[in-house]
JSON list of C-alpha atoms and ligand atoms in Angstrom, two decimals:
[
{"chain": "A", "resi": 1141, "resn": "MET", "atom": "CA", "xyz": [0.16, 0.10, 0.21]},
{"chain": "A", "resi": 1142, "resn": "PRO", "atom": "CA", "xyz": [1.65, 3.51, -1.01]},
{"chain": "A", "resi": 1143, "resn": "MET", "atom": "CA", "xyz": [1.02, 5.07, 2.34]},
{"chain": "A", "resi": 1144, "resn": "ASP", "atom": "CA", "xyz": [2.51, 2.24, 4.01]},
{"chain": "A", "resi": 1145, "resn": "GLU", "atom": "CA", "xyz": [5.62, 2.45, 2.01]},
{"chain": "A", "resi": 1146, "resn": "LEU", "atom": "CA", "xyz": [6.04, 6.23, 2.59]},
{"chain": "A", "resi": 1147, "resn": "PHE", "atom": "CA", "xyz": [5.33, 5.67, 6.50]},
{"chain": "A", "resi": 1148, "resn": "ALA", "atom": "CA", "xyz": [7.99, 2.92, 6.53]},
{"chain": "A", "resi": 1149, "resn": "ALA", "atom": "CA", "xyz": [10.68, 5.01, 4.65]},
{"chain": "A", "resi": 1150, "resn": "ALA", "atom": "CA", "xyz": [10.28, 8.17, 6.85]},
{"chain": "A", "resi": 1151, "resn": "ARG", "atom": "CA", "xyz": [11.14, 5.36, 9.79]},
{"chain": "A", "resi": 1152, "resn": "ALA", "atom": "CA", "xyz": [13.83, 3.98, 8.17]},
{"chain": "A", "resi": 1153, "resn": "VAL", "atom": "CA", "xyz": [15.54, 7.23, 7.44]},
{"chain": "A", "resi": 1154, "resn": "ARG", "atom": "CA", "xyz": [15.16, 8.27, 10.96]},
{"chain": "A", "resi": 1155, "resn": "GLU", "atom": "CA", "xyz": [17.64, 5.93, 11.59]},
{"chain": "A", "resi": 1156, "resn": "ARG", "atom": "CA", "xyz": [20.26, 8.47, 9.99]},
{"chain": "A", "resi": 1157, "resn": "ALA", "atom": "CA", "xyz": [19.26, 11.44, 11.78]},
{"chain": "A", "resi": 1158, "resn": "TYR", "atom": "CA", "xyz": [21.92, 13.51, 13.58]},
{"chain": "A", "resi": 1159, "resn": "ALA", "atom": "CA", "xyz": [20.39, 14.65, 16.48]},
{"chain": "A", "resi": 1160, "resn": "PRO", "atom": "CA", "xyz": [23.24, 14.69, 19.40]},
{"chain": "A", "resi": 1161, "resn": "TYR", "atom": "CA", "xyz": [21.71, 17.35, 21.01]},
{"chain": "A", "resi": 1162, "resn": "SER", "atom": "CA", "xyz": [18.03, 16.98, 21.23]},
{"chain": "A", "resi": 1163, "resn": "GLY", "atom": "CA", "xyz": [18.37, 12.99, 21.45]},
{"chain": "A", "resi": 1164, "resn": "PHE", "atom": "CA", "xyz": [15.15, 13.29, 19.56]},
{"chain": "A", "resi": 1165, "resn": "GLN", "atom": "CA", "xyz": [15.33, 11.60, 15.65]},
{"chain": "A", "resi": 1166, "resn": "VAL", "atom": "CA", "xyz": [13.06, 12.34, 13.01]},
{"chain": "A", "resi": 1167, "resn": "GLY", "atom": "CA", "xyz": [12.46, 11.25, 9.42]},
{"chain": "A", "resi": 1168, "resn": "ALA", "atom": "CA", "xyz": [10.23, 12.54, 6.62]},
{"chain": "A", "resi": 1169, "resn": "ALA", "atom": "CA", "xyz": [9.09, 11.08, 3.49]},
{"chain": "A", "resi": 1170, "resn": "VAL", "atom": "CA", "xyz": [7.41, 13.10, 0.96]},
{"chain": "A", "resi": 1171, "resn": "ARG", "atom": "CA", "xyz": [5.70, 11.77, -2.27]},
{"chain": "A", "resi": 1172, "resn": "SER", "atom": "CA", "xyz": [5.26, 13.66, -5.34]},
{"chain": "A", "resi": 1173, "resn": "ARG", "atom": "CA", "xyz": [2.54, 14.00, -7.67]},
{"chain": "A", "resi": 1174, "resn": "ASN", "atom": "CA", "xyz": [4.91, 11.85, -9.98]},
{"chain": "A", "resi": 1175, "resn": "GLY", "atom": "CA", "xyz": [4.79, 9.27, -7.31]},
{"chain": "A", "resi": 1176, "resn": "HIS", "atom": "CA", "xyz": [8.65, 9.37, -6.41]},
{"chain": "A", "resi": 1177, "resn": "ILE", "atom": "CA", "xyz": [9.61, 9.31, -2.52]},
{"chain": "A", "resi": 1178, "resn": "TYR", "atom": "CA", "xyz": [12.50, 11.89, -1.22]},
{"chain": "A", "resi": 1179, "resn": "LEU", "atom": "CA", "xyz": [13.83, 11.18, 2.13]},
{"chain": "A", "resi": 1180, "resn": "GLY", "atom": "CA", "xyz": [15.29, 13.59, 5.04]},
{"chain": "A", "resi": 1181, "resn": "CYS", "atom": "CA", "xyz": [16.11, 13.69, 8.42]},
{"chain": "A", "resi": 1182, "resn": "ASN", "atom": "CA", "xyz": [16.96, 16.26, 10.97]},
{"chain": "A", "resi": 1183, "resn": "VAL", "atom": "CA", "xyz": [20.23, 17.42, 11.24]},
{"chain": "A", "resi": 1184, "resn": "GLU", "atom": "CA", "xyz": [21.50, 19.23, 14.67]},
{"chain": "A", "resi": 1185, "resn": "ASN", "atom": "CA", "xyz": [24.28, 21.62, 14.94]},
{"chain": "A", "resi": 1186, "resn": "ALA", "atom": "CA", "xyz": [26.58, 22.76, 17.63]},
{"chain": "A", "resi": 1187, "resn": "ALA", "atom": "CA", "xyz": [25.30, 26.15, 17.13]},
{"chain": "A", "resi": 1188, "resn": "TYR", "atom": "CA", "xyz": [21.78, 25.16, 18.01]},
{"chain": "A", "resi": 1189, "resn": "PRO", "atom": "CA", "xyz": [19.46, 27.62, 15.82]},
{"chain": "A", "resi": 1190, "resn": "SER", "atom": "CA", "xyz": [21.48, 25.84, 12.49]},
{"chain": "A", "resi": 1191, "resn": "GLY", "atom": "CA", "xyz": [19.65, 22.78, 12.88]},
{"chain": "A", "resi": 1192, "resn": "THR", "atom": "CA", "xyz": [17.61, 21.56, 10.40]},
{"chain": "A", "resi": 1193, "resn": "CYS", "atom": "CA", "xyz": [14.26, 19.55, 10.05]},
{"chain": "A", "resi": 1194, "resn": "ALA", "atom": "CA", "xyz": [13.44, 16.28, 8.77]},
{"chain": "A", "resi": 1195, "resn": "GLU", "atom": "CA", "xyz": [10.59, 17.89, 6.49]},
{"chain": "A", "resi": 1196, "resn": "GLN", "atom": "CA", "xyz": [12.75, 20.61, 5.47]},
{"chain": "A", "resi": 1197, "resn": "ALA", "atom": "CA", "xyz": [15.62, 18.26, 4.08]},
{"chain": "A", "resi": 1198, "resn": "ALA", "atom": "CA", "xyz": [13.00, 15.95, 2.31]},
{"chain": "A", "resi": 1199, "resn": "ILE", "atom": "CA", "xyz": [11.26, 19.19, 0.50]},
{"chain": "A", "resi": 1200, "resn": "ALA", "atom": "CA", "xyz": [14.78, 20.29, -0.45]},
{"chain": "A", "resi": 1201, "resn": "ALA", "atom": "CA", "xyz": [15.76, 17.03, -1.91]},
{"chain": "A", "resi": 1202, "resn": "MET", "atom": "CA", "xyz": [12.32, 16.75, -3.80]},
{"chain": "A", "resi": 1203, "resn": "ILE", "atom": "CA", "xyz": [13.31, 20.21, -5.11]},
{"chain": "A", "resi": 1204, "resn": "ALA", "atom": "CA", "xyz": [16.57, 19.40, -6.06]},
{"chain": "A", "resi": 1205, "resn": "ALA", "atom": "CA", "xyz": [15.13, 16.86, -8.25]},
{"chain": "A", "resi": 1206, "resn": "GLY", "atom": "CA", "xyz": [13.27, 19.20, -9.89]},
{"chain": "A", "resi": 1207, "resn": "GLU", "atom": "CA", "xyz": [9.69, 18.50, -8.89]},
{"chain": "A", "resi": 1208, "resn": "LYS", "atom": "CA", "xyz": [7.29, 20.68, -6.94]},
{"chain": "A", "resi": 1209, "resn": "ASP", "atom": "CA", "xyz": [4.03, 19.18, -5.51]},
{"chain": "A", "resi": 1210, "resn": "ILE", "atom": "CA", "xyz": [3.68, 17.17, -2.73]},
{"chain": "A", "resi": 1211, "resn": "ALA", "atom": "CA", "xyz": [1.31, 14.31, -2.82]},
{"chain": "A", "resi": 1212, "resn": "ALA", "atom": "CA", "xyz": [1.65, 13.13, 0.79]},
{"chain": "A", "resi": 1213, "resn": "ILE", "atom": "CA", "xyz": [4.24, 13.21, 3.60]},
{"chain": "A", "resi": 1214, "resn": "ALA", "atom": "CA", "xyz": [4.83, 10.98, 6.59]},
{"chain": "A", "resi": 1215, "resn": "ILE", "atom": "CA", "xyz": [6.87, 12.00, 9.32]},
{"chain": "A", "resi": 1216, "resn": "VAL", "atom": "CA", "xyz": [7.98, 9.75, 12.52]},
{"chain": "A", "resi": 1217, "resn": "GLY", "atom": "CA", "xyz": [9.69, 10.64, 15.51]},
{"chain": "A", "resi": 1218, "resn": "SER", "atom": "CA", "xyz": [11.71, 8.94, 18.20]},
{"chain": "A", "resi": 1219, "resn": "ALA", "atom": "CA", "xyz": [9.30, 9.39, 20.95]},
{"chain": "A", "resi": 1220, "resn": "ALA", "atom": "CA", "xyz": [6.44, 7.03, 21.54]},
{"chain": "A", "resi": 1221, "resn": "GLU", "atom": "CA", "xyz": [3.74, 9.73, 20.52]},
{"chain": "A", "resi": 1222, "resn": "PRO", "atom": "CA", "xyz": [3.29, 10.73, 16.81]},
{"chain": "A", "resi": 1223, "resn": "CYS", "atom": "CA", "xyz": [5.82, 13.29, 15.58]},
{"chain": "A", "resi": 1224, "resn": "PHE", "atom": "CA", "xyz": [3.72, 16.35, 14.02]},
{"chain": "A", "resi": 1225, "resn": "PRO", "atom": "CA", "xyz": [5.60, 18.92, 11.88]},
{"chain": "A", "resi": 1226, "resn": "CYS", "atom": "CA", "xyz": [6.61, 22.18, 13.71]},
{"chain": "A", "resi": 1227, "resn": "GLY", "atom": "CA", "xyz": [4.89, 25.38, 12.77]},
{"chain": "A", "resi": 1228, "resn": "ALA", "atom": "CA", "xyz": [7.38, 26.26, 10.08]},
{"chain": "A", "resi": 1229, "resn": "CYS", "atom": "CA", "xyz": [7.63, 23.09, 8.69]},
{"chain": "A", "resi": 1230, "resn": "ARG", "atom": "CA", "xyz": [3.68, 23.24, 8.14]},
{"chain": "A", "resi": 1231, "resn": "GLN", "atom": "CA", "xyz": [4.24, 26.37, 6.14]},
{"chain": "A", "resi": 1232, "resn": "ARG", "atom": "CA", "xyz": [7.05, 25.07, 4.09]},
{"chain": "A", "resi": 1233, "resn": "ILE", "atom": "CA", "xyz": [4.74, 21.73, 3.62]},
{"chain": "A", "resi": 1234, "resn": "ARG", "atom": "CA", "xyz": [2.25, 24.26, 2.38]},
{"chain": "A", "resi": 1235, "resn": "GLU", "atom": "CA", "xyz": [4.01, 25.76, -0.02]},
{"chain": "A", "resi": 1236, "resn": "PHE", "atom": "CA", "xyz": [4.45, 22.79, -2.32]},
{"chain": "A", "resi": 1237, "resn": "ALA", "atom": "CA", "xyz": [0.84, 20.85, -1.03]},
{"chain": "A", "resi": 1238, "resn": "ASP", "atom": "CA", "xyz": [-2.79, 21.94, -0.96]},
{"chain": "A", "resi": 1239, "resn": "GLY", "atom": "CA", "xyz": [-4.69, 21.73, 1.95]},
{"chain": "A", "resi": 1240, "resn": "ALA", "atom": "CA", "xyz": [-6.09, 18.40, 1.53]},
{"chain": "A", "resi": 1241, "resn": "THR", "atom": "CA", "xyz": [-2.93, 16.79, 1.08]},
{"chain": "A", "resi": 1242, "resn": "ARG", "atom": "CA", "xyz": [-2.23, 13.68, 3.41]},
{"chain": "A", "resi": 1243, "resn": "VAL", "atom": "CA", "xyz": [0.28, 14.18, 6.29]},
{"chain": "A", "resi": 1244, "resn": "LEU", "atom": "CA", "xyz": [0.81, 10.82, 8.65]},
{"chain": "A", "resi": 1245, "resn": "ALA", "atom": "CA", "xyz": [2.83, 11.26, 12.11]},
{"chain": "A", "resi": 1246, "resn": "GLY", "atom": "CA", "xyz": [4.20, 8.35, 13.63]},
{"chain": "A", "resi": 1247, "resn": "GLY", "atom": "CA", "xyz": [6.51, 7.59, 16.66]},
{"chain": "A", "resi": 1248, "resn": "THR", "atom": "CA", "xyz": [7.88, 4.42, 18.11]},
{"chain": "A", "resi": 1249, "resn": "LEU", "atom": "CA", "xyz": [4.49, 2.82, 18.69]},
{"chain": "A", "resi": 1250, "resn": "GLY", "atom": "CA", "xyz": [5.02, 1.10, 15.24]},
{"chain": "A", "resi": 1251, "resn": "ALA", "atom": "CA", "xyz": [1.73, 0.77, 13.96]},
{"chain": "A", "resi": 1252, "resn": "GLU", "atom": "CA", "xyz": [-0.06, 3.71, 15.64]},
{"chain": "A", "resi": 1253, "resn": "ARG", "atom": "CA", "xyz": [0.08, 6.82, 13.30]},
{"chain": "A", "resi": 1254, "resn": "ILE", "atom": "CA", "xyz": [-2.18, 9.45, 12.71]},
{"chain": "A", "resi": 1255, "resn": "ASP", "atom": "CA", "xyz": [-3.30, 10.25, 9.32]},
{"chain": "A", "resi": 1256, "resn": "THR", "atom": "CA", "xyz": [-4.48, 13.85, 9.20]},
{"chain": "A", "resi": 1257, "resn": "THR", "atom": "CA", "xyz": [-4.75, 16.56, 6.42]},
{"chain": "A", "resi": 1258, "resn": "LEU", "atom": "CA", "xyz": [-2.32, 19.88, 6.09]},
{"chain": "A", "resi": 1259, "resn": "ASP", "atom": "CA", "xyz": [-5.73, 21.92, 6.33]},
{"chain": "A", "resi": 1260, "resn": "ALA", "atom": "CA", "xyz": [-6.07, 20.52, 9.75]},
{"chain": "A", "resi": 1261, "resn": "LEU", "atom": "CA", "xyz": [-2.69, 21.25, 10.82]},
{"chain": "A", "resi": 1262, "resn": "LEU", "atom": "CA", "xyz": [-2.59, 24.51, 9.45]},
{"chain": "A", "resi": 1263, "resn": "PRO", "atom": "CA", "xyz": [-6.20, 26.15, 8.84]},
{"chain": "A", "resi": 1264, "resn": "HIS", "atom": "CA", "xyz": [-6.52, 29.36, 7.07]},
{"chain": "A", "resi": 1265, "resn": "ALA", "atom": "CA", "xyz": [-3.31, 29.11, 5.66]},
{"chain": "A", "resi": 1266, "resn": "PHE", "atom": "CA", "xyz": [-1.16, 31.66, 3.77]},
{"chain": "A", "resi": 1267, "resn": "GLY", "atom": "CA", "xyz": [0.13, 30.16, 0.64]},
{"chain": "A", "resi": 1268, "resn": "PRO", "atom": "CA", "xyz": [1.59, 31.04, -2.68]},
{"chain": "A", "resi": 1269, "resn": "GLU", "atom": "CA", "xyz": [-1.79, 31.51, -4.31]},
{"chain": "A", "resi": 1270, "resn": "GLN", "atom": "CA", "xyz": [-2.06, 34.49, -2.30]},
{"chain": "A", "resi": 1271, "resn": "LEU", "atom": "CA", "xyz": [0.71, 36.03, -4.18]},
{"chain": "A", "resi": 1272, "resn": "PRO", "atom": "CA", "xyz": [-0.72, 35.62, -7.67]},
{"chain": "A", "resi": 1273, "resn": "GLY", "atom": "CA", "xyz": [1.90, 36.26, -10.56]},
{"chain": "A", "resi": 1274, "resn": "LEU", "atom": "CA", "xyz": [4.72, 36.45, -8.06]},
{"chain": "A", "resi": 1275, "resn": "THR", "atom": "CA", "xyz": [5.22, 32.90, -7.19]},
{"chain": "A", "resi": 1276, "resn": "GLY", "atom": "CA", "xyz": [7.00, 31.81, -10.66]},
{"chain": "A", "resi": 1277, "resn": "LEU", "atom": "CA", "xyz": [4.67, 28.59, -10.26]},
{"chain": "A", "resi": 1278, "resn": "GLU", "atom": "CA", "xyz": [3.60, 29.14, -13.92]},
{"chain": "A", "resi": 1279, "resn": "GLY", "atom": "CA", "xyz": [7.09, 28.47, -15.24]},
{"chain": "B", "resi": 2381, "resn": "THU", "atom": "N1", "xyz": [12.19, 18.23, 14.53]},
{"chain": "B", "resi": 2381, "resn": "THU", "atom": "C1", "xyz": [11.94, 17.82, 13.28]},
{"chain": "B", "resi": 2381, "resn": "THU", "atom": "O1", "xyz": [12.86, 17.50, 12.31]},
{"chain": "B", "resi": 2381, "resn": "THU", "atom": "N2", "xyz": [10.76, 17.91, 12.67]},
{"chain": "B", "resi": 2381, "resn": "THU", "atom": "C2", "xyz": [9.82, 18.21, 13.24]},
{"chain": "B", "resi": 2381, "resn": "THU", "atom": "O2", "xyz": [8.22, 18.31, 13.04]},
{"chain": "B", "resi": 2381, "resn": "THU", "atom": "C3", "xyz": [9.79, 18.20, 14.58]},
{"chain": "B", "resi": 2381, "resn": "THU", "atom": "C4", "xyz": [11.19, 18.65, 15.21]},
{"chain": "B", "resi": 2381, "resn": "THU", "atom": "C5", "xyz": [13.53, 18.07, 14.81]},
{"chain": "B", "resi": 2381, "resn": "THU", "atom": "C6", "xyz": [14.37, 19.49, 14.97]},
{"chain": "B", "resi": 2381, "resn": "THU", "atom": "C7", "xyz": [15.25, 19.33, 16.05]},
{"chain": "B", "resi": 2381, "resn": "THU", "atom": "O3", "xyz": [16.31, 18.42, 15.48]},
{"chain": "B", "resi": 2381, "resn": "THU", "atom": "C8", "xyz": [14.64, 17.99, 16.80]},
{"chain": "B", "resi": 2381, "resn": "THU", "atom": "O4", "xyz": [13.70, 17.34, 16.17]},
{"chain": "B", "resi": 2381, "resn": "THU", "atom": "C9", "xyz": [13.79, 18.38, 18.64]},
{"chain": "B", "resi": 2381, "resn": "THU", "atom": "O5", "xyz": [13.10, 19.70, 18.29]}
]
């Protein structure tokens, strides 16, 4: 099943996270509209604010591959409870996904995952469509 595959990919890449300061490892997997999966994990830094989120890395990988449309995203953290994207990452996802986009959130309780939408996580969002003609989305 495609969503199971996406979730498993996020859980697998979580193992590569570099999170020596928080001890909280996160993996993210983005499925693009073309069906490809892009992976990311959090990468922390001794200068704390320079660390990056897993979602940010997965989105960057998608963009670097030449794609701009997120069909679904899975995020898996290393606490028991599901890991939801931080506020900044909700906005980062919104740049490339519409409100109906499915967001899967998981933790270490294997099968337990929350299946929600971006609209539920970021209602009344400000997105690129609010800036018509300025986004370069046409090209
Ligand atoms: N983190 C993510 O990578 N994604 C999230 O959705 C939540 C938080 C990371 C940032 C930091 O490295 C660690 O988890 C603790 O906040």
